[in-house]
Amino acid sequence: MDFKNSHLVYKSSNCDYDIHKSLILKSNVIKTDGGATLEVSYVVEKEKKLTVRHIQLPGDLKKCLEVQSRIPGITHKRFLVFINPRSGRKRAVKIYEKRVRPIFDLCGIQTEEFGMYKSRKKFEFDVFSYVTEKTNDFLSKYVHKLCISVTSRANEVRDLLMNIDLVSFDGVIAVGGDGIYNEVVSGMADRELRDNGCDPDDPESRLLKLRLPIGIIPAGSGNYTAWYLNGTKCPQTATLRIVLGQSISTNIASLHQGNKCSGYSGLILGFGLFGDVMKDCERYRWMGTSRFKVVPVGSVLNRRPVNVCISYIPTETKTFQTRDMFVDNKPDFLRLISMPVENSKSFREKFKKRTLSTSDILEEPSEWKTAEERVVYAIDTYPIVMKPKGVKMSPHFGGDSLELLITGKCKLGDHFRQLKAVDDGKSNCYDFDFVRKINVQRYRVRVLKNNNEDFYINCDGEVIRLEHSEFDVRLHKNVVELYGKPR
């Protein structure tokens, strides 16, 4: 038994072990009558899934202690954990208790308490306040040493993250579906902007990288973000990626309407058909997860065209820099500004009378382009870009652009075939005449001739009603660090 070249090596007549240090979770020396045993817990990967294994390596006490002293193990971290008990089949709390918490306990992860979370068979949690004082001695015998919140209402996570002291934490973990991840991202983004003196409701506010990485434990209906990250929807695999500290940078998109931030998207931002699909699915929540297989068919059959004006800034646009921005010298932080879409004389006169600010001169009006499409069925954006890899699509994180996908006029049968190709993940799913793909940094959509219809936006599985005739979407590149290892 020895530890050399970053590997724990053990050879005997019965078995051989060769474990890299990056996969070792914990080591412990146990004294025995005949000497000692080095007990090691480590991670094994098989078919994209990670599992924990434990081995006991016999030897003399001196040798075991000497080898253990050179095994790094896992650095203790402190996580802030949010659990959505309504996710999927309402099994998020159970998944956390059975599949996640034992791994955290094994690795000695500790934090302050947030409310009361008792590690017994049943979960008891007070969601009405943020407890800053230390838990008393009696409760400390039962309270799990993670800062945990079991949410009780929509947007609660976002609200809590605006006030919690984040200094003592190493990361934020979302247990649930894509919706709880969206809430964490939204809360962290708004917090980052506020703490840097920026207004989250200002579409020109620049978003810096979030101060804490985010981990996703899949326990929802879709779990697509976790699947893209790890190639599996296994909660244990996601937990071990978090513990091992494996991460990747990813993009998000901000959504503004009526001079107010409506949210942020890390997975999908869909207007038109996919907005209607998600709205229809909300009406049939009683069906459980099966509604996502049944309801969309009816939504497509009842698809409705939308008259729109789409303007965008293509990725190849060169931005105009002011002197103070050369100090930063970071292209990710460049701010973009547009001339208004309206063509009315009164609006142009009003714009001329405005006092010019720094953001007003960052970009030439000619850099905005207008899409030819006027009647569309869908306008979609995916911050995690899907690109062809063989015959299938593969997720790519942290790209230079948002992919603006515009689905124009088409026959119902052709639309069904295209959507089926998307659902199957085929590499040619966007190779249809009526689907246009544009790489953009930002875009605006203005609904024309509304006729008092209601329209909806699908933001990572959450339904946002269009409150104004125009909405603005903007790329924020590599601002989120996600725990995971893409396939």
Coordinates of C-alpha atoms in Angstrom, one line a residue:
M1 CA 0.0 0.0 0.0
D2 CA 1.3 3.4 -1.0
F3 CA 0.3 6.9 -2.2
K4 CA 2.4 8.1 -5.1
N5 CA 1.9 10.1 -8.3
S6 CA -1.5 11.3 -7.1
H7 CA -2.8 7.7 -6.8
L8 CA -3.6 5.4 -3.9
V9 CA -2.1 2.1 -4.9
Y10 CA -2.7 -1.2 -3.2
K11 CA -1.7 -4.6 -4.5
S12 CA -2.3 -8.1 -3.0
S13 CA -2.9 -11.6 -4.1
N14 CA -6.6 -11.1 -4.0
C15 CA -7.2 -7.6 -5.4
D16 CA -5.5 -4.5 -6.8
Y17 CA -6.6 -0.9 -6.3
D18 CA -5.5 2.2 -8.1
I19 CA -7.5 5.3 -7.1
H20 CA -6.8 8.8 -8.2
K21 CA -6.8 11.4 -5.4
S22 CA -9.5 13.5 -7.0
L23 CA -12.0 10.6 -6.5
I24 CA -11.3 10.0 -2.8
L25 CA -14.0 11.4 -0.5
K26 CA -12.7 10.3 2.9
S27 CA -10.1 8.2 4.6
N28 CA -9.9 6.9 8.1
V29 CA -7.4 4.6 10.0
I30 CA -8.9 2.0 12.3
K31 CA -6.7 0.2 14.8
T32 CA -7.0 -3.6 15.0
D33 CA -5.5 -6.3 17.1
G34 CA -3.2 -7.3 14.3
G35 CA -2.2 -3.8 13.2
A36 CA -4.5 -1.3 11.4
T37 CA -6.8 -0.8 8.5
L38 CA -7.0 2.1 6.2
E39 CA -10.7 2.7 5.3
V40 CA -11.2 4.7 2.1
S41 CA -14.5 6.0 0.6
Y42 CA -14.2 6.9 -3.1
V43 CA -16.2 7.6 -6.3
V44 CA -16.6 5.2 -9.2
E45 CA -18.1 6.2 -12.5
K46 CA -20.0 3.7 -14.6
E47 CA -22.2 4.5 -17.6
K48 CA -22.2 8.2 -16.7
K49 CA -23.5 7.5 -13.1
L50 CA -21.4 8.0 -10.0
T51 CA -21.5 5.8 -6.9
V52 CA -19.7 5.6 -3.6
R53 CA -17.5 2.6 -2.7
H54 CA -15.8 1.8 0.5
I55 CA -12.7 -0.4 0.8
Q56 CA -10.6 -1.5 3.8
L57 CA -6.8 -1.9 3.2
P58 CA -5.0 -3.8 6.0
G59 CA -1.4 -2.9 7.0
D60 CA 0.6 -1.9 10.0
L61 CA -0.4 1.3 12.0
K62 CA 2.6 3.3 11.0
K63 CA 2.2 2.7 7.3
C64 CA -1.6 3.3 7.4
L65 CA -1.1 6.7 9.1
E66 CA 1.7 7.7 6.8
V67 CA -0.4 6.9 3.6
Q68 CA -3.5 8.6 5.1
S69 CA -1.5 11.8 5.8
R70 CA -0.8 12.1 2.0
I71 CA -4.4 11.6 0.9
P72 CA -6.1 15.0 0.4
G73 CA -9.7 14.0 0.7
I74 CA -12.6 16.5 0.2
T75 CA -12.3 20.1 1.4
H76 CA -15.1 20.8 3.8
K77 CA -17.7 23.1 2.2
R78 CA -20.7 25.0 3.4
F79 CA -23.8 25.0 1.2
L80 CA -27.1 26.8 1.3
V81 CA -29.8 24.3 0.2
F82 CA -33.2 25.0 -1.2
I83 CA -35.8 22.2 -1.6
N84 CA -39.0 22.5 -3.6
P85 CA -41.3 19.9 -2.0
R86 CA -43.8 20.3 -4.9
S87 CA -41.4 19.3 -7.6
G88 CA -42.2 16.4 -9.9
R89 CA -44.0 13.7 -7.9
K90 CA -43.5 15.6 -4.6
R91 CA -40.5 13.4 -3.7
A92 CA -37.8 16.1 -3.5
V93 CA -37.6 16.0 0.3
K94 CA -37.5 12.2 0.3
I95 CA -34.8 12.2 -2.4
Y96 CA -32.7 14.6 -0.4
E97 CA -33.1 12.6 2.8
K98 CA -32.3 9.2 1.2
R99 CA -29.9 10.0 -1.7
V100 CA -28.2 13.3 -1.0
R101 CA -27.8 13.9 2.7
P102 CA -25.9 10.7 3.4
I103 CA -23.2 11.8 1.0
F104 CA -23.0 15.2 2.6
D105 CA -22.7 13.6 6.0
L106 CA -20.0 11.3 4.8
C107 CA -17.9 14.2 3.5
G108 CA -18.5 16.3 6.7
I109 CA -20.2 19.3 5.0
Q110 CA -21.4 21.8 7.6
T111 CA -23.1 25.2 7.6
E112 CA -25.2 27.4 9.8
E113 CA -28.9 26.4 10.2
F114 CA -31.6 28.1 8.3
G115 CA -34.9 27.6 10.2
M116 CA -35.5 24.1 11.7
Y117 CA -34.7 21.1 9.7
K118 CA -34.8 17.9 11.8
S119 CA -33.0 14.8 10.5
R120 CA -35.6 12.4 11.6
K121 CA -38.0 10.3 9.5
K122 CA -40.2 13.4 9.0
F123 CA -39.1 16.8 8.0
E124 CA -40.1 19.8 10.1
F125 CA -39.3 23.2 8.8
D126 CA -40.3 26.8 9.7
V127 CA -40.3 28.9 6.5
F128 CA -41.6 32.1 8.1
S129 CA -38.2 33.6 9.1
Y130 CA -34.5 33.6 8.5
V131 CA -32.9 32.5 11.8
T132 CA -29.5 34.2 12.2
E133 CA -28.9 33.3 15.8
K134 CA -27.2 30.0 16.6
T135 CA -29.4 27.0 17.2
N136 CA -29.5 26.0 20.9
D137 CA -27.8 22.9 22.3
F138 CA -31.0 20.9 22.3
L139 CA -31.9 21.5 18.7
S140 CA -28.3 21.0 17.6
K141 CA -28.6 17.3 18.4
Y142 CA -31.3 17.0 15.8
V143 CA -30.8 19.7 13.2
H144 CA -28.8 18.7 10.1
K145 CA -25.8 20.9 9.7
L146 CA -26.7 22.3 6.4
C147 CA -28.5 25.6 5.8
I148 CA -31.7 24.3 4.4
S149 CA -35.0 25.8 3.3
V150 CA -38.0 23.8 2.3
T151 CA -40.0 26.3 0.2
S152 CA -43.7 27.0 0.7
R153 CA -44.6 29.4 -2.1
A154 CA -43.5 30.5 -5.5
N155 CA -40.6 33.0 -5.6
E156 CA -39.8 32.4 -2.0
V157 CA -36.2 31.4 -2.8
R158 CA -35.7 34.5 -4.9
D159 CA -36.9 36.7 -2.0
L160 CA -34.8 34.9 0.6
L161 CA -31.6 35.2 -1.4
M162 CA -32.0 39.0 -1.4
N163 CA -31.4 39.0 2.4
I164 CA -29.4 36.0 3.4
D165 CA -25.7 36.7 4.4
L166 CA -23.9 34.7 1.7
V167 CA -20.3 35.3 2.9
S168 CA -20.1 32.1 4.9
F169 CA -21.3 29.8 2.1
D170 CA -19.3 28.1 -0.7
G171 CA -22.3 27.3 -2.9
V172 CA -26.1 27.2 -3.4
I173 CA -27.9 24.0 -4.1
A174 CA -31.3 23.6 -5.6
V175 CA -33.2 20.4 -5.0
G176 CA -36.1 20.0 -7.4
G177 CA -36.7 20.6 -11.1
D178 CA -35.7 23.3 -13.5
G179 CA -38.0 25.7 -11.8
I180 CA -36.2 25.8 -8.5
Y181 CA -32.9 26.3 -10.4
N182 CA -34.5 29.2 -12.1
E183 CA -35.6 30.7 -8.8
V184 CA -32.0 30.4 -7.4
V185 CA -30.5 32.0 -10.5
S186 CA -33.0 34.8 -10.4
G187 CA -32.4 35.5 -6.8
M188 CA -28.6 35.4 -7.1
A189 CA -28.7 37.6 -10.2
D190 CA -30.9 40.3 -8.6
R191 CA -28.7 40.1 -5.5
E192 CA -25.5 40.6 -7.5
L193 CA -27.0 43.6 -9.3
R194 CA -28.3 45.2 -6.2
D195 CA -25.0 44.7 -4.2
N196 CA -23.1 46.3 -7.1
G197 CA -25.4 49.4 -7.1
C198 CA -27.3 48.4 -10.3
D199 CA -31.1 48.3 -10.8
P200 CA -32.3 44.8 -11.8
D201 CA -35.2 46.4 -13.6
D202 CA -32.9 48.3 -15.9
P203 CA -32.2 46.2 -19.0
E204 CA -28.9 48.0 -19.5
S205 CA -27.6 46.9 -16.1
R206 CA -24.5 44.7 -16.6
L207 CA -24.5 41.4 -14.7
L208 CA -21.2 40.2 -13.3
K209 CA -20.4 36.6 -12.4
L210 CA -22.5 35.3 -9.5
R211 CA -20.4 35.1 -6.4
L212 CA -21.4 31.4 -5.6
P213 CA -21.6 28.3 -7.8
I214 CA -24.9 26.6 -8.1
G215 CA -25.6 22.9 -7.8
I216 CA -28.8 21.1 -9.1
I217 CA -30.1 17.9 -7.5
P218 CA -32.7 16.5 -10.0
A219 CA -36.0 15.9 -8.2
G220 CA -38.5 17.5 -10.6
S221 CA -40.5 16.6 -13.7
G222 CA -38.1 17.5 -16.5
N223 CA -34.7 17.8 -14.9
Y224 CA -33.2 18.8 -18.2
T225 CA -30.5 21.1 -16.8
A226 CA -29.2 18.4 -14.6
W227 CA -29.3 15.9 -17.5
Y228 CA -27.4 18.3 -19.7
L229 CA -24.8 18.8 -17.0
N230 CA -24.2 15.1 -16.1
G231 CA -25.7 13.0 -18.8
T232 CA -28.0 11.4 -16.3
K233 CA -30.9 12.5 -14.0
C234 CA -29.4 10.5 -11.1
P235 CA -29.6 12.6 -7.8
Q236 CA -26.6 10.7 -6.4
T237 CA -24.5 11.5 -9.4
A238 CA -25.4 15.2 -9.2
T239 CA -24.5 15.2 -5.5
L240 CA -21.1 13.7 -6.0
R241 CA -20.3 16.2 -8.8
I242 CA -21.0 18.9 -6.3
V243 CA -18.9 17.3 -3.6
L244 CA -16.0 16.7 -6.0
G245 CA -16.2 20.4 -7.0
Q246 CA -16.5 19.8 -10.7
S247 CA -18.1 22.8 -12.4
I248 CA -18.6 24.6 -15.7
S249 CA -19.6 28.2 -16.6
T250 CA -22.9 28.8 -18.3
N251 CA -25.0 31.6 -19.8
I252 CA -28.3 33.0 -18.7
A253 CA -30.8 35.3 -20.5
S254 CA -32.6 38.2 -18.8
L255 CA -36.2 39.0 -19.6
H256 CA -37.6 42.6 -19.3
Q257 CA -41.0 44.0 -20.1
G258 CA -42.4 47.4 -19.2
N259 CA -39.1 48.6 -17.6
K260 CA -39.2 45.7 -15.2
C261 CA -37.3 42.5 -15.0
S262 CA -39.7 39.5 -15.4
G263 CA -37.0 36.9 -14.7
Y264 CA -33.9 35.1 -15.9
S265 CA -33.7 31.9 -18.0
G266 CA -31.0 29.3 -17.8
L267 CA -32.7 26.6 -20.0
I268 CA -35.5 27.8 -22.3
L269 CA -37.3 31.1 -23.0
G270 CA -40.2 30.3 -25.3
F271 CA -42.8 32.7 -26.6
G272 CA -45.8 31.7 -28.7
L273 CA -46.3 28.0 -28.9
F274 CA -44.1 26.9 -26.0
G275 CA -45.6 29.6 -23.9
D276 CA -49.1 28.3 -24.6
V277 CA -47.9 24.7 -24.0
M278 CA -46.7 25.6 -20.6
K279 CA -49.8 27.6 -19.8
D280 CA -52.0 24.6 -20.8
C281 CA -49.9 22.2 -18.7
E282 CA -50.4 24.4 -15.6
R283 CA -54.2 24.0 -16.0
Y284 CA -53.8 20.2 -15.8
R285 CA -51.4 19.9 -12.9
W286 CA -53.7 17.2 -11.4
M287 CA -52.4 14.9 -14.1
G288 CA -49.0 14.9 -12.6
T289 CA -45.9 14.5 -14.9
S290 CA -48.0 12.7 -17.5
R291 CA -49.5 16.1 -18.5
F292 CA -46.2 16.9 -20.3
K293 CA -46.8 14.0 -22.7
V294 CA -50.5 14.6 -23.3
V295 CA -51.2 18.3 -23.1
P296 CA -48.6 19.6 -25.7
V297 CA -50.4 17.6 -28.5
G298 CA -53.6 19.6 -27.9
S299 CA -51.6 22.8 -27.7
V300 CA -50.0 22.2 -31.1
L301 CA -53.3 21.3 -32.7
N302 CA -54.6 24.6 -31.4
R303 CA -51.5 26.6 -32.3
R304 CA -52.1 30.2 -33.0
P305 CA -50.1 32.6 -35.2
V306 CA -48.8 35.8 -33.7
N307 CA -48.1 39.0 -35.5
V308 CA -44.8 40.4 -34.3
C309 CA -41.9 42.7 -35.1
I310 CA -38.5 41.2 -34.1
S311 CA -35.4 43.2 -33.8
Y312 CA -32.0 41.9 -32.7
I313 CA -28.3 42.5 -32.3
P314 CA -26.4 39.8 -34.1
T315 CA -23.3 38.2 -32.5
E316 CA -21.0 39.6 -35.1
T317 CA -21.9 43.2 -34.1
K318 CA -18.9 45.3 -33.0
T319 CA -19.8 47.4 -30.0
F320 CA -18.7 51.0 -29.5
Q321 CA -16.6 51.4 -26.3
T322 CA -16.3 54.4 -24.1
R323 CA -13.0 55.5 -22.5
D324 CA -13.9 54.1 -19.1
M325 CA -14.6 50.7 -20.5
F326 CA -11.0 50.3 -21.8
V327 CA -10.0 50.2 -18.1
D328 CA -12.0 47.0 -17.7
N329 CA -10.8 45.5 -21.0
K330 CA -13.3 42.7 -20.6
P331 CA -15.6 42.2 -23.6
D332 CA -18.1 40.3 -21.5
F333 CA -18.9 43.4 -19.6
L334 CA -19.7 45.6 -22.7
R335 CA -23.1 47.1 -22.5
L336 CA -25.4 47.4 -25.5
I337 CA -28.1 50.0 -26.1
S338 CA -30.5 50.3 -28.9
M339 CA -32.5 53.0 -30.6
P340 CA -36.3 52.5 -30.1
V341 CA -38.2 50.2 -32.4
E342 CA -41.1 52.7 -32.8
N343 CA -41.1 54.7 -36.0
S344 CA -43.5 57.4 -34.9
K345 CA -42.4 61.0 -35.3
S346 CA -43.5 61.9 -31.7
F347 CA -41.4 59.1 -30.3
R348 CA -38.3 60.1 -32.3
E349 CA -38.6 63.7 -31.1
K350 CA -39.0 62.5 -27.6
F351 CA -35.8 60.4 -27.9
K352 CA -33.8 63.3 -29.3
K353 CA -34.7 65.4 -26.2
R354 CA -33.4 62.9 -23.8
T355 CA -30.1 63.6 -22.0
L356 CA -27.5 61.2 -23.4
S357 CA -26.0 58.8 -20.9
T358 CA -23.0 56.5 -21.2
S359 CA -25.3 53.6 -22.2
D360 CA -26.9 55.7 -24.9
I361 CA -23.7 56.0 -26.9
L362 CA -22.4 52.5 -26.5
E363 CA -23.9 51.3 -29.8
E364 CA -24.7 52.6 -33.1
P365 CA -28.5 52.4 -34.1
S366 CA -27.6 50.7 -37.3
E367 CA -26.4 47.6 -35.5
W368 CA -29.9 46.6 -34.7
K369 CA -31.4 44.5 -37.4
T370 CA -35.0 43.6 -38.1
A371 CA -36.2 40.0 -38.9
E372 CA -38.2 39.5 -42.0
E373 CA -40.8 37.3 -40.2
R374 CA -44.0 39.0 -39.2
V375 CA -46.3 36.1 -38.6
V376 CA -44.8 33.4 -36.4
Y377 CA -45.8 30.4 -34.3
A378 CA -42.9 30.4 -31.9
I379 CA -39.9 32.5 -30.8
D380 CA -37.5 30.5 -28.7
T381 CA -34.1 30.9 -27.0
Y382 CA -31.9 28.3 -25.3
P383 CA -29.1 29.7 -23.1
I384 CA -27.6 26.1 -23.1
V385 CA -27.2 25.8 -26.8
M386 CA -27.9 22.5 -28.5
K387 CA -25.5 21.7 -31.3
P388 CA -25.3 18.7 -33.7
K389 CA -23.0 15.8 -32.5
G390 CA -23.3 12.9 -34.9
V391 CA -27.0 12.2 -35.4
K392 CA -28.0 13.7 -32.1
M393 CA -28.0 17.1 -30.5
S394 CA -25.6 17.8 -27.7
P395 CA -25.7 20.6 -25.0
H396 CA -23.0 23.2 -25.1
F397 CA -22.5 25.6 -22.1
G398 CA -21.1 29.1 -22.1
G399 CA -21.4 29.9 -25.8
D400 CA -20.8 33.3 -27.4
S401 CA -24.4 33.8 -28.4
L402 CA -28.0 33.2 -27.8
E403 CA -29.7 31.1 -30.5
L404 CA -32.8 32.9 -31.6
L405 CA -35.1 30.3 -33.2
I406 CA -38.1 31.7 -35.2
T407 CA -40.8 29.3 -36.4
G408 CA -42.7 31.0 -39.2
K409 CA -45.7 30.0 -41.3
C410 CA -45.9 26.2 -42.0
K411 CA -48.4 23.4 -42.4
L412 CA -49.5 21.6 -39.2
G413 CA -48.1 18.3 -40.4
D414 CA -44.7 19.8 -41.1
H415 CA -44.7 21.5 -37.7
F416 CA -45.5 18.2 -36.0
R417 CA -42.6 16.5 -37.8
Q418 CA -40.2 19.3 -36.8
L419 CA -41.3 19.2 -33.1
K420 CA -41.0 15.4 -33.1
A421 CA -37.4 15.8 -34.3
V422 CA -36.7 18.3 -31.5
D423 CA -38.2 15.9 -28.9
D424 CA -36.0 13.0 -30.3
G425 CA -32.9 15.2 -30.1
K426 CA -32.1 14.7 -33.8
S427 CA -29.2 16.8 -35.2
N428 CA -31.4 18.0 -38.1
C429 CA -34.3 19.1 -36.0
Y430 CA -33.9 22.8 -37.0
D431 CA -33.2 22.1 -40.7
F432 CA -36.6 23.1 -41.9
D433 CA -37.5 25.9 -44.3
F434 CA -39.9 27.5 -41.8
V435 CA -37.3 27.5 -38.9
R436 CA -34.8 30.4 -38.9
K437 CA -31.8 30.3 -36.5
I438 CA -29.9 33.6 -35.7
N439 CA -27.0 34.0 -33.3
V440 CA -27.7 37.1 -31.2
Q441 CA -26.6 39.0 -28.2
R442 CA -29.9 40.6 -27.6
Y443 CA -33.4 40.8 -29.2
R444 CA -36.8 42.5 -28.8
V445 CA -40.2 41.2 -29.7
R446 CA -43.2 43.6 -30.2
V447 CA -46.6 42.1 -30.6
L448 CA -48.7 43.7 -33.3
K449 CA -52.5 43.8 -33.6
N450 CA -53.1 42.1 -30.3
N451 CA -56.9 42.0 -30.4
N452 CA -56.9 41.6 -26.6
E453 CA -55.4 38.2 -26.7
D454 CA -53.3 36.9 -23.8
F455 CA -49.8 35.7 -24.6
Y456 CA -47.4 33.8 -22.4
I457 CA -43.6 33.1 -22.0
N458 CA -42.2 29.8 -20.9
C459 CA -39.3 30.7 -18.7
D460 CA -37.6 27.4 -17.6
G461 CA -41.0 25.8 -17.1
E462 CA -42.5 28.7 -15.3
V463 CA -45.4 30.7 -17.0
I464 CA -44.9 34.4 -17.4
R465 CA -47.9 36.4 -18.8
L466 CA -47.0 39.1 -21.3
E467 CA -48.1 42.2 -19.6
H468 CA -46.9 44.6 -22.3
S469 CA -46.8 44.6 -26.0
E470 CA -43.0 44.3 -26.1
F471 CA -40.3 42.3 -24.3
D472 CA -36.5 42.5 -24.3
V473 CA -34.1 39.5 -24.0
R474 CA -30.4 39.8 -23.4
L475 CA -27.5 37.4 -23.1
H476 CA -25.3 37.4 -19.9
K477 CA -22.3 35.3 -20.8
N478 CA -20.7 32.8 -18.4
V479 CA -22.1 34.5 -15.3
V480 CA -23.2 31.3 -13.6
E481 CA -20.9 28.5 -12.4
L482 CA -22.7 25.2 -12.3
Y483 CA -21.6 22.1 -10.5
G484 CA -21.4 19.3 -13.0
K485 CA -19.4 17.6 -15.8
P486 CA -21.1 17.8 -19.2
R487 CA -21.3 14.6 -21.2

